[in-house]
Amino acid sequence: AFIMAHMMEGVVQRGTATKLRALERPVAGKTGTTNDQMDAWFIGYTPKWVSGVWVGFDRKRMIGKQETGGNAAAPIFLTFMKEFLDSLDAKEYDKLFADEKSEADRLGLEYEPPEKLAPDDFTVPENVVPFLVDKNSGYRTTQDNPRAIVQYFLKGTEPPTPKETEEESTSSYLESADL
Protein backbone atom coordinates (compact mmCIF):
# COMPACT_ATOMS: atom_id res chain seq x y z
CA ALA A 1 0.00 0.00 0.00
CA PHE A 2 2.83 2.41 0.81
CA ILE A 3 4.51 1.80 -2.56
CA MET A 4 1.24 2.53 -4.36
CA ALA A 5 0.68 5.67 -2.27
CA HIS A 6 4.18 6.87 -3.14
CA MET A 7 3.53 6.24 -6.83
CA MET A 8 0.28 8.21 -6.57
CA GLU A 9 2.18 11.05 -4.87
CA GLY A 10 4.05 11.26 -8.18
CA VAL A 11 0.80 12.34 -9.85
CA VAL A 12 0.88 15.40 -7.60
CA GLN A 13 4.63 16.02 -7.63
CA ARG A 14 5.29 15.71 -11.36
CA GLY A 15 2.14 14.48 -13.11
CA THR A 16 -1.34 15.65 -14.00
CA ALA A 17 -2.24 17.09 -10.57
CA THR A 18 0.72 19.38 -9.85
CA LYS A 19 -1.71 22.13 -8.79
CA LEU A 20 -2.13 20.17 -5.55
CA ARG A 21 1.44 20.87 -4.48
CA ALA A 22 -0.11 24.08 -3.10
CA LEU A 23 -1.44 21.97 -0.19
CA GLU A 24 2.17 21.80 1.03
CA ARG A 25 1.68 18.35 2.57
CA PRO A 26 1.80 14.74 1.44
CA VAL A 27 -1.08 14.02 -0.93
CA ALA A 28 -1.54 11.26 -3.45
CA GLY A 29 -4.18 10.64 -6.06
CA LYS A 30 -5.26 10.02 -9.61
CA THR A 31 -6.81 12.29 -12.21
CA GLY A 32 -9.18 10.98 -14.81
CA THR A 33 -10.86 12.20 -17.98
CA THR A 34 -13.32 10.16 -20.01
CA ASN A 35 -13.42 10.03 -23.79
CA ASP A 36 -14.42 13.31 -25.45
CA GLN A 37 -14.12 15.18 -22.14
CA MET A 38 -17.53 13.95 -20.92
CA ASP A 39 -16.36 13.61 -17.29
CA ALA A 40 -13.37 14.73 -15.25
CA TRP A 41 -12.45 13.48 -11.82
CA PHE A 42 -9.79 13.42 -9.15
CA ILE A 43 -9.59 10.94 -6.29
CA GLY A 44 -7.02 12.01 -3.74
CA TYR A 45 -5.88 11.20 -0.26
CA THR A 46 -3.58 12.21 2.56
CA PRO A 47 -2.35 9.76 5.21
CA LYS A 48 -5.68 10.17 7.05
CA TRP A 49 -8.32 11.51 4.63
CA VAL A 50 -9.78 10.63 1.22
CA SER A 51 -11.90 12.77 -1.08
CA GLY A 52 -13.18 12.43 -4.61
CA VAL A 53 -14.37 15.06 -7.07
CA TRP A 54 -16.39 14.41 -10.22
CA VAL A 55 -17.19 17.09 -12.81
CA GLY A 56 -19.74 16.38 -15.51
CA PHE A 57 -23.34 16.61 -16.60
CA ASP A 58 -26.30 14.38 -15.78
CA ARG A 59 -26.70 13.78 -19.50
CA LYS A 60 -23.91 12.66 -21.78
CA ARG A 61 -22.24 15.77 -23.21
CA MET A 62 -18.80 17.36 -23.36
CA ILE A 63 -17.83 19.53 -20.40
CA GLY A 64 -15.21 21.44 -22.44
CA LYS A 65 -12.13 20.78 -24.55
CA GLN A 66 -9.63 21.64 -21.80
CA GLU A 67 -11.64 20.15 -18.93
CA THR A 68 -9.49 17.27 -17.75
CA GLY A 69 -9.22 15.76 -14.30
CA GLY A 70 -6.18 17.93 -13.64
CA ASN A 71 -7.83 21.14 -14.87
CA ALA A 72 -11.43 20.74 -13.70
CA ALA A 73 -11.57 18.34 -10.75
CA ALA A 74 -8.18 18.74 -9.04
CA PRO A 75 -8.68 22.47 -8.30
CA ILE A 76 -12.00 21.68 -6.57
CA PHE A 77 -10.22 19.02 -4.50
CA LEU A 78 -7.52 21.58 -3.67
CA THR A 79 -10.00 24.20 -2.44
CA PHE A 80 -11.99 21.73 -0.36
CA MET A 81 -9.02 19.88 1.15
CA LYS A 82 -7.09 23.08 1.94
CA GLU A 83 -9.98 24.44 4.02
CA PHE A 84 -10.74 21.06 5.57
CA LEU A 85 -7.15 20.20 6.48
CA ASP A 86 -6.32 23.73 7.68
CA SER A 87 -9.36 23.55 9.98
CA LEU A 88 -8.24 20.19 11.38
CA ASP A 89 -4.68 21.47 11.83
CA ALA A 90 -5.95 24.52 13.73
CA LYS A 91 -8.06 22.35 16.06
CA GLU A 92 -5.12 20.01 16.70
CA TYR A 93 -2.79 22.95 17.38
CA ASP A 94 -5.32 24.60 19.72
CA LYS A 95 -5.66 21.36 21.70
CA LEU A 96 -1.88 20.96 21.94
CA PHE A 97 -1.55 24.62 22.98
CA ALA A 98 -4.20 24.27 25.71
CA ASP A 99 -2.78 20.98 27.02
CA GLU A 100 0.80 22.24 27.16
CA LYS A 101 -0.23 25.60 28.69
CA SER A 102 -2.25 23.82 31.35
CA GLU A 103 0.73 21.58 32.15
CA ALA A 104 3.11 24.58 32.33
CA ASP A 105 0.68 26.47 34.59
CA ARG A 106 0.28 23.42 36.83
CA LEU A 107 4.06 23.12 37.15
CA GLY A 108 4.60 26.89 37.54
CA LEU A 109 6.75 27.07 34.41
CA GLU A 110 6.95 29.85 31.84
CA TYR A 111 4.98 28.74 28.80
CA GLU A 112 6.31 28.83 25.23
CA PRO A 113 3.76 28.01 22.53
CA PRO A 114 4.54 24.99 20.35
CA GLU A 115 5.76 25.40 16.80
CA LYS A 116 3.44 24.77 13.89
CA LEU A 117 2.67 21.05 13.65
CA ALA A 118 4.11 19.13 10.72
CA PRO A 119 1.50 17.42 8.54
CA ASP A 120 1.17 13.65 8.71
CA ASP A 121 3.19 11.72 6.16
CA PHE A 122 2.80 8.25 4.70
CA THR A 123 4.73 5.76 6.88
CA VAL A 124 7.44 3.71 5.18
CA PRO A 125 7.16 0.04 6.26
CA GLU A 126 10.30 -1.78 7.43
CA ASN A 127 10.32 -4.10 4.40
CA VAL A 128 10.35 -1.21 1.91
CA VAL A 129 13.52 0.62 0.80
CA PRO A 130 14.10 3.76 -1.30
CA PHE A 131 16.31 3.97 -4.38
CA LEU A 132 17.14 6.71 -6.84
CA VAL A 133 15.99 5.64 -10.28
CA ASP A 134 16.06 7.29 -13.68
CA LYS A 135 12.43 8.29 -14.30
CA ASN A 136 12.72 7.37 -17.98
CA SER A 137 14.49 4.01 -17.82
CA GLY A 138 13.66 2.80 -14.30
CA TYR A 139 17.30 1.80 -13.74
CA ARG A 140 19.07 2.66 -10.51
CA THR A 141 20.97 5.94 -10.81
CA THR A 142 22.77 8.62 -8.80
CA GLN A 143 21.75 12.04 -7.52
CA ASP A 144 23.71 13.82 -10.26
CA ASN A 145 21.27 12.45 -12.86
CA PRO A 146 18.75 15.24 -13.64
CA ARG A 147 16.07 12.56 -14.23
CA ALA A 148 16.64 10.92 -10.82
CA ILE A 149 13.57 10.36 -8.64
CA VAL A 150 13.12 8.39 -5.44
CA GLN A 151 11.10 5.20 -5.80
CA TYR A 152 10.39 2.58 -3.15
CA PHE A 153 10.75 -1.19 -3.53
CA LEU A 154 10.10 -4.24 -1.40
CA LYS A 155 13.41 -5.54 -0.09
CA GLY A 156 14.73 -8.05 -2.60
CA THR A 157 13.04 -6.40 -5.61
CA GLU A 158 15.45 -3.49 -6.00
CA PRO A 159 15.93 -2.11 -9.51
CA PRO A 160 19.10 -3.07 -11.38
CA THR A 161 21.82 -0.72 -12.54
CA PRO A 162 22.26 -0.44 -16.32
CA LYS A 163 25.53 -2.39 -16.00
CA GLU A 164 23.72 -5.31 -14.36
CA THR A 165 21.49 -5.70 -17.40
CA GLU A 166 23.64 -4.74 -20.39
CA GLU A 167 22.06 -7.54 -22.44
CA GLU A 168 18.74 -5.68 -22.20
CA SER A 169 20.25 -2.34 -23.28
CA THR A 170 17.58 -1.74 -25.93
CA SER A 171 14.67 -1.76 -23.47
CA SER A 172 14.13 -0.07 -20.17
CA TYR A 173 13.81 -1.82 -16.84
CA LEU A 174 10.27 -0.45 -16.51
CA GLU A 175 9.25 -1.99 -19.82
CA SER A 176 10.70 -5.38 -18.94
CA ALA A 177 9.53 -5.50 -15.30
CA ASP A 178 6.65 -7.82 -14.50
CA LEU A 179 4.46 -5.23 -12.77
Coordinates of N, CA and C in Angstrom, one line a residue:
A1 N 0.8 -1.2 0.0 CA 0.0 0.0 0.0 C 0.9 1.3 0.0
F2 N 2.0 1.2 0.8 CA 2.8 2.4 0.8 C 3.4 2.7 -0.6
I3 N 3.9 1.6 -1.2 CA 4.5 1.8 -2.6 C 3.5 2.4 -3.5
M4 N 2.3 2.0 -3.5 CA 1.2 2.5 -4.4 C 1.0 4.0 -4.0
A5 N 0.9 4.3 -2.7 CA 0.7 5.7 -2.3 C 1.8 6.6 -2.8
H6 N 3.0 6.1 -2.7 CA 4.2 6.9 -3.1 C 4.1 7.1 -4.7
M7 N 3.7 6.1 -5.4 CA 3.5 6.2 -6.8 C 2.4 7.3 -7.1
M8 N 1.4 7.3 -6.4 CA 0.3 8.2 -6.6 C 0.7 9.6 -6.1
E9 N 1.6 9.7 -5.2 CA 2.2 11.0 -4.9 C 2.9 11.6 -6.1
G10 N 3.4 10.8 -6.9 CA 4.1 11.3 -8.2 C 3.1 12.0 -9.1
V11 N 1.8 11.6 -9.1 CA 0.8 12.3 -9.9 C 0.7 13.8 -9.4
V12 N 0.9 14.0 -8.1 CA 0.9 15.4 -7.6 C 2.2 16.1 -7.8
Q13 N 3.3 15.4 -7.6 CA 4.6 16.0 -7.6 C 5.1 16.3 -9.1
R14 N 4.8 15.5 -10.0 CA 5.3 15.7 -11.4 C 4.4 15.2 -12.5
G15 N 3.1 15.0 -12.1 CA 2.1 14.5 -13.1 C 1.0 15.4 -13.4
T16 N -0.2 14.9 -13.5 CA -1.3 15.7 -14.0 C -2.1 16.4 -12.9
A17 N -1.6 16.4 -11.7 CA -2.2 17.1 -10.6 C -1.2 18.0 -9.8
T18 N -0.3 18.6 -10.5 CA 0.7 19.4 -9.9 C 0.1 20.6 -9.1
K19 N -1.1 21.0 -9.5 CA -1.7 22.1 -8.8 C -1.8 21.8 -7.3
L20 N -1.9 20.6 -6.9 CA -2.1 20.2 -5.5 C -0.9 20.3 -4.7
R21 N 0.3 20.6 -5.3 CA 1.4 20.9 -4.5 C 1.2 22.1 -3.6
A22 N 0.2 22.9 -3.9 CA -0.1 24.1 -3.1 C -0.6 23.7 -1.7
L23 N -1.0 22.4 -1.5 CA -1.4 22.0 -0.2 C -0.3 21.9 0.8
E24 N 0.9 21.8 0.2 CA 2.2 21.8 1.0 C 2.1 20.7 2.1
R25 N 1.7 19.5 1.7 CA 1.7 18.4 2.6 C 1.6 17.1 1.7
P26 N 1.9 16.0 2.2 CA 1.8 14.7 1.4 C 0.4 14.5 1.0
V27 N 0.2 14.4 -0.3 CA -1.1 14.0 -0.9 C -0.8 13.2 -2.2
A28 N -1.7 12.2 -2.3 CA -1.5 11.3 -3.5 C -2.9 11.2 -4.2
G29 N -2.9 10.8 -5.4 CA -4.2 10.6 -6.1 C -4.1 10.3 -7.5
K30 N -5.2 10.4 -8.2 CA -5.3 10.0 -9.6 C -6.3 10.9 -10.3
T31 N -5.9 11.5 -11.4 CA -6.8 12.3 -12.2 C -7.4 11.3 -13.2
G32 N -8.5 11.8 -13.8 CA -9.2 11.0 -14.8 C -10.0 11.9 -15.7
T33 N -10.0 11.5 -17.0 CA -10.9 12.2 -18.0 C -11.4 11.1 -18.9
T34 N -12.7 11.1 -19.1 CA -13.3 10.2 -20.0 C -13.2 10.6 -21.5
N35 N -13.5 9.7 -22.4 CA -13.4 10.0 -23.8 C -14.3 11.3 -24.1
D36 N -13.7 12.1 -25.0 CA -14.4 13.3 -25.5 C -14.7 14.3 -24.3
Q37 N -14.0 14.3 -23.3 CA -14.1 15.2 -22.1 C -15.6 15.2 -21.6
M38 N -16.2 14.0 -21.5 CA -17.5 14.0 -20.9 C -17.5 14.1 -19.4
D39 N -16.5 13.6 -18.7 CA -16.4 13.6 -17.3 C -14.9 13.9 -16.9
A40 N -14.7 14.5 -15.8 CA -13.4 14.7 -15.3 C -13.5 14.4 -13.8
W41 N -12.4 13.8 -13.2 CA -12.4 13.5 -11.8 C -11.1 13.5 -11.2
F42 N -11.0 13.6 -9.9 CA -9.8 13.4 -9.2 C -10.2 12.7 -7.9
I43 N -9.5 11.6 -7.6 CA -9.6 10.9 -6.3 C -8.2 11.1 -5.6
G44 N -8.3 11.7 -4.4 CA -7.0 12.0 -3.7 C -7.1 11.7 -2.3
Y45 N -5.9 11.5 -1.7 CA -5.9 11.2 -0.3 C -4.6 11.7 0.4
T46 N -4.7 11.9 1.7 CA -3.6 12.2 2.6 C -3.4 11.0 3.4
P47 N -2.5 10.9 4.4 CA -2.3 9.8 5.2 C -3.6 9.5 6.0
K48 N -4.5 10.4 6.2 CA -5.7 10.2 7.1 C -7.0 10.4 6.4
W49 N -7.0 11.1 5.2 CA -8.3 11.5 4.6 C -8.4 11.2 3.1
V50 N -9.6 10.9 2.6 CA -9.8 10.6 1.2 C -10.9 11.5 0.7
S51 N -10.8 12.0 -0.5 CA -11.9 12.8 -1.1 C -11.9 12.5 -2.6
G52 N -13.1 12.6 -3.2 CA -13.2 12.4 -4.6 C -14.0 13.6 -5.2
V53 N -13.6 14.0 -6.4 CA -14.4 15.1 -7.1 C -14.7 14.6 -8.5
W54 N -16.0 14.7 -8.9 CA -16.4 14.4 -10.2 C -17.0 15.7 -10.8
V55 N -16.6 16.0 -12.1 CA -17.2 17.1 -12.8 C -17.8 16.5 -14.1
G56 N -19.1 16.8 -14.3 CA -19.7 16.4 -15.5 C -21.2 16.8 -15.5
F57 N -21.9 16.3 -16.5 CA -23.3 16.6 -16.6 C -24.1 15.3 -16.3
D58 N -25.4 15.5 -16.0 CA -26.3 14.4 -15.8 C -26.5 13.6 -17.1
R59 N -26.5 14.4 -18.2 CA -26.7 13.8 -19.5 C -25.4 13.8 -20.2
K60 N -25.2 12.8 -21.1 CA -23.9 12.7 -21.8 C -23.7 13.8 -22.7
R61 N -22.7 14.7 -22.3 CA -22.2 15.8 -23.2 C -20.9 16.3 -22.7
M62 N -20.2 16.9 -23.6 CA -18.8 17.4 -23.4 C -18.8 18.5 -22.3
I63 N -17.9 18.5 -21.4 CA -17.8 19.5 -20.4 C -16.9 20.7 -20.9
G64 N -16.1 20.4 -21.9 CA -15.2 21.4 -22.4 C -13.9 20.8 -22.9
K65 N -13.3 21.4 -24.0 CA -12.1 20.8 -24.6 C -10.9 20.7 -23.6
Q66 N -10.8 21.6 -22.7 CA -9.6 21.6 -21.8 C -10.0 21.1 -20.4
E67 N -11.2 20.6 -20.3 CA -11.6 20.1 -18.9 C -11.2 18.7 -18.6
T68 N -10.0 18.6 -18.1 CA -9.5 17.3 -17.8 C -9.6 17.1 -16.2
G69 N -9.2 16.0 -15.7 CA -9.2 15.8 -14.3 C -8.3 16.7 -13.6
G70 N -7.1 17.0 -14.2 CA -6.2 17.9 -13.6 C -6.6 19.4 -13.7
N71 N -7.4 19.7 -14.7 CA -7.8 21.1 -14.9 C -9.2 21.4 -14.2
A72 N -10.1 20.5 -14.2 CA -11.4 20.7 -13.7 C -11.7 20.2 -12.3
A73 N -11.3 19.0 -12.0 CA -11.6 18.3 -10.7 C -10.5 18.6 -9.7
A74 N -9.2 18.6 -10.0 CA -8.2 18.7 -9.0 C -8.3 20.1 -8.3
P75 N -8.6 21.2 -9.0 CA -8.7 22.5 -8.3 C -9.8 22.5 -7.3
I76 N -10.9 21.8 -7.5 CA -12.0 21.7 -6.6 C -11.5 20.9 -5.3
F77 N -10.8 19.8 -5.6 CA -10.2 19.0 -4.5 C -9.3 19.9 -3.7
L78 N -8.5 20.7 -4.3 CA -7.5 21.6 -3.7 C -8.2 22.6 -2.7
T79 N -9.3 23.2 -3.2 CA -10.0 24.2 -2.4 C -10.6 23.5 -1.2
F80 N -11.3 22.4 -1.5 CA -12.0 21.7 -0.4 C -11.0 21.2 0.7
M81 N -10.0 20.5 0.2 CA -9.0 19.9 1.1 C -8.2 20.9 1.9
K82 N -7.9 22.0 1.2 CA -7.1 23.1 1.9 C -7.9 23.6 3.1
E83 N -9.1 24.0 2.9 CA -10.0 24.4 4.0 C -10.2 23.4 5.1
F84 N -10.5 22.2 4.7 CA -10.7 21.1 5.6 C -9.5 20.8 6.4
L85 N -8.4 20.6 5.8 CA -7.1 20.2 6.5 C -6.6 21.3 7.3
D86 N -6.7 22.6 6.9 CA -6.3 23.7 7.7 C -7.2 23.8 8.9
S87 N -8.5 23.5 8.8 CA -9.4 23.6 10.0 C -9.0 22.5 11.0
L88 N -8.7 21.3 10.5 CA -8.2 20.2 11.4 C -6.9 20.5 12.1
D89 N -6.0 21.1 11.3 CA -4.7 21.5 11.8 C -4.8 22.5 12.9
A90 N -5.7 23.5 12.7 CA -6.0 24.5 13.7 C -6.5 23.9 15.0
K91 N -7.5 23.0 14.9 CA -8.1 22.4 16.1 C -7.0 21.5 16.8
E92 N -6.2 20.8 16.1 CA -5.1 20.0 16.7 C -4.1 20.9 17.4
Y93 N -3.7 22.0 16.8 CA -2.8 22.9 17.4 C -3.4 23.6 18.6
D94 N -4.7 24.0 18.6 CA -5.3 24.6 19.7 C -5.4 23.6 20.9
K95 N -5.6 22.4 20.6 CA -5.7 21.4 21.7 C -4.3 21.2 22.3
L96 N -3.3 21.1 21.5 CA -1.9 21.0 21.9 C -1.5 22.2 22.8
F97 N -1.8 23.4 22.3 CA -1.5 24.6 23.0 C -2.2 24.6 24.4
A98 N -3.5 24.3 24.4 CA -4.2 24.3 25.7 C -3.6 23.2 26.7
D99 N -3.3 22.0 26.2 CA -2.8 21.0 27.0 C -1.4 21.4 27.6
E100 N -0.5 21.9 26.7 CA 0.8 22.2 27.2 C 0.8 23.4 28.1
K101 N -0.1 24.4 27.8 CA -0.2 25.6 28.7 C -0.7 25.2 30.1
S102 N -1.7 24.3 30.1 CA -2.2 23.8 31.4 C -1.2 23.1 32.2
E103 N -0.4 22.3 31.5 CA 0.7 21.6 32.1 C 1.8 22.6 32.7
A104 N 2.1 23.6 31.9 CA 3.1 24.6 32.3 C 2.6 25.4 33.5
D105 N 1.3 25.7 33.5 CA 0.7 26.5 34.6 C 0.7 25.6 35.8
R106 N 0.3 24.3 35.7 CA 0.3 23.4 36.8 C 1.7 23.3 37.5
L107 N 2.7 23.3 36.6 CA 4.1 23.1 37.2 C 4.7 24.4 37.5
G108 N 4.0 25.6 37.2 CA 4.6 26.9 37.5 C 5.7 27.3 36.6
L109 N 5.7 26.8 35.4 CA 6.7 27.1 34.4 C 6.3 28.2 33.4
E110 N 7.3 28.9 32.9 CA 7.0 29.9 31.8 C 6.6 29.1 30.6
Y111 N 5.5 29.5 29.9 CA 5.0 28.7 28.8 C 5.5 29.3 27.5
E112 N 6.0 28.4 26.6 CA 6.3 28.8 25.2 C 5.4 28.0 24.3
P113 N 4.7 28.7 23.4 CA 3.8 28.0 22.5 C 4.5 27.1 21.6
P114 N 3.9 25.9 21.3 CA 4.5 25.0 20.3 C 4.7 25.6 18.9
E115 N 5.6 25.0 18.2 CA 5.8 25.4 16.8 C 4.6 24.8 16.0
K116 N 4.5 25.3 14.8 CA 3.4 24.8 13.9 C 3.7 23.3 13.7
L117 N 2.6 22.5 13.8 CA 2.7 21.1 13.7 C 3.0 20.6 12.2
A118 N 3.8 19.7 12.1 CA 4.1 19.1 10.7 C 2.9 18.2 10.3
P119 N 2.6 18.3 9.0 CA 1.5 17.4 8.5 C 1.9 15.9 8.6
D120 N 0.9 15.1 8.7 CA 1.2 13.6 8.7 C 1.8 13.3 7.4
D121 N 2.6 12.2 7.4 CA 3.2 11.7 6.2 C 2.9 10.2 6.1
F122 N 3.0 9.7 4.9 CA 2.8 8.3 4.7 C 4.0 7.5 5.4
T123 N 3.7 6.5 6.1 CA 4.7 5.8 6.9 C 5.4 4.7 6.0
V124 N 6.7 4.7 5.9 CA 7.4 3.7 5.2 C 7.5 2.4 6.0
P125 N 7.0 1.3 5.5 CA 7.2 0.0 6.3 C 8.6 -0.4 6.3
E126 N 8.9 -1.3 7.3 CA 10.3 -1.8 7.4 C 10.8 -2.6 6.2
N127 N 9.9 -3.3 5.5 CA 10.3 -4.1 4.4 C 10.4 -3.4 3.1
V128 N 10.3 -2.0 3.1 CA 10.4 -1.2 1.9 C 11.6 -0.3 2.0
V129 N 12.3 -0.2 0.8 CA 13.5 0.6 0.8 C 13.5 1.6 -0.4
P130 N 14.1 2.8 -0.2 CA 14.1 3.8 -1.3 C 15.3 3.6 -2.2
F131 N 15.2 3.9 -3.5 CA 16.3 4.0 -4.4 C 16.1 5.1 -5.3
L132 N 17.2 5.7 -5.8 CA 17.1 6.7 -6.8 C 17.1 5.9 -8.1
V133 N 16.1 6.3 -9.0 CA 16.0 5.6 -10.3 C 15.9 6.7 -11.3
D134 N 16.3 6.4 -12.5 CA 16.1 7.3 -13.7 C 14.6 7.2 -14.1
K135 N 13.9 8.3 -14.1 CA 12.4 8.3 -14.3 C 12.1 7.8 -15.7
N136 N 13.0 7.9 -16.6 CA 12.7 7.4 -18.0 C 13.0 5.9 -18.1
S137 N 14.1 5.4 -17.6 CA 14.5 4.0 -17.8 C 14.1 3.1 -16.7
G138 N 14.0 3.6 -15.5 CA 13.7 2.8 -14.3 C 14.9 2.2 -13.7
Y139 N 16.1 2.3 -14.3 CA 17.3 1.8 -13.7 C 17.8 2.6 -12.5
R140 N 18.5 2.0 -11.6 CA 19.1 2.7 -10.5 C 20.0 3.7 -11.0
T141 N 20.1 4.9 -10.4 CA 21.0 5.9 -10.8 C 21.5 6.7 -9.6
T142 N 22.2 7.8 -9.9 CA 22.8 8.6 -8.8 C 22.1 10.0 -8.8
Q143 N 22.4 10.7 -7.7 CA 21.7 12.0 -7.5 C 22.2 13.1 -8.5
D144 N 23.3 12.9 -9.2 CA 23.7 13.8 -10.3 C 22.9 13.7 -11.6
N145 N 22.1 12.6 -11.7 CA 21.3 12.4 -12.9 C 20.1 13.4 -12.8
P146 N 19.9 14.3 -13.7 CA 18.7 15.2 -13.6 C 17.4 14.6 -13.7
R147 N 17.3 13.3 -14.1 CA 16.1 12.6 -14.2 C 15.9 11.6 -13.0
A148 N 16.7 11.8 -12.0 CA 16.6 10.9 -10.8 C 15.4 11.3 -10.0
I149 N 14.7 10.2 -9.6 CA 13.6 10.4 -8.6 C 13.7 9.2 -7.6
V150 N 13.1 9.4 -6.5 CA 13.1 8.4 -5.4 C 11.9 7.5 -5.7
Q151 N 12.2 6.2 -5.7 CA 11.1 5.2 -5.8 C 11.4 4.2 -4.7
Y152 N 10.3 3.6 -4.2 CA 10.4 2.6 -3.2 C 10.1 1.2 -3.7
F153 N 10.8 0.2 -3.1 CA 10.7 -1.2 -3.5 C 10.7 -2.1 -2.3
L154 N 10.0 -3.2 -2.4 CA 10.1 -4.2 -1.4 C 11.5 -4.7 -1.4
K155 N 12.1 -5.0 -0.2 CA 13.4 -5.5 -0.1 C 13.5 -6.8 -0.9
G156 N 14.5 -6.9 -1.7 CA 14.7 -8.0 -2.6 C 14.2 -7.8 -4.0
T157 N 13.5 -6.7 -4.3 CA 13.0 -6.4 -5.6 C 13.7 -5.1 -6.2
E158 N 14.8 -4.7 -5.6 CA 15.5 -3.5 -6.0 C 15.7 -3.4 -7.5
P159 N 15.7 -2.2 -8.1 CA 15.9 -2.1 -9.5 C 17.4 -2.3 -9.8
P160 N 17.7 -2.9 -11.0 CA 19.1 -3.1 -11.4 C 19.7 -1.8 -11.8
T161 N 21.1 -1.8 -11.9 CA 21.8 -0.7 -12.5 C 21.9 -1.1 -14.0
P162 N 22.1 -0.1 -14.9 CA 22.3 -0.4 -16.3 C 23.3 -1.5 -16.6
K163 N 24.4 -1.4 -15.8 CA 25.5 -2.4 -16.0 C 25.1 -3.8 -15.7
E164 N 24.2 -4.0 -14.7 CA 23.7 -5.3 -14.4 C 22.9 -6.0 -15.5
T165 N 22.4 -5.2 -16.4 CA 21.5 -5.7 -17.4 C 21.9 -5.2 -18.8
E166 N 23.2 -5.2 -19.1 CA 23.6 -4.7 -20.4 C 23.0 -5.5 -21.6
E167 N 22.7 -6.8 -21.4 CA 22.1 -7.5 -22.4 C 20.7 -7.0 -22.8
E168 N 20.1 -6.3 -21.9 CA 18.7 -5.7 -22.2 C 18.8 -4.2 -22.5
S169 N 20.0 -3.8 -23.1 CA 20.3 -2.3 -23.3 C 19.3 -1.7 -24.2
T170 N 18.5 -2.4 -25.0 CA 17.6 -1.7 -25.9 C 16.2 -1.5 -25.3
S171 N 15.9 -2.0 -24.1 CA 14.7 -1.8 -23.5 C 14.9 -1.2 -22.1
S172 N 14.0 -0.6 -21.5 CA 14.1 -0.1 -20.2 C 13.7 -1.1 -19.2
Y173 N 14.2 -0.9 -17.9 CA 13.8 -1.8 -16.8 C 12.3 -1.8 -16.6
L174 N 11.7 -0.6 -16.7 CA 10.3 -0.5 -16.5 C 9.5 -1.2 -17.5
E175 N 10.0 -1.3 -18.8 CA 9.3 -2.0 -19.8 C 9.3 -3.5 -19.6
S176 N 10.5 -4.0 -19.1 CA 10.7 -5.4 -18.9 C 10.2 -5.9 -17.6
A177 N 9.9 -5.1 -16.6 CA 9.5 -5.5 -15.3 C 8.1 -6.1 -15.4
D178 N 8.0 -7.2 -14.6 CA 6.6 -7.8 -14.5 C 5.9 -7.1 -13.4
L179 N 5.2 -6.0 -13.8 CA 4.5 -5.2 -12.8 C 3.1 -5.7 -12.6

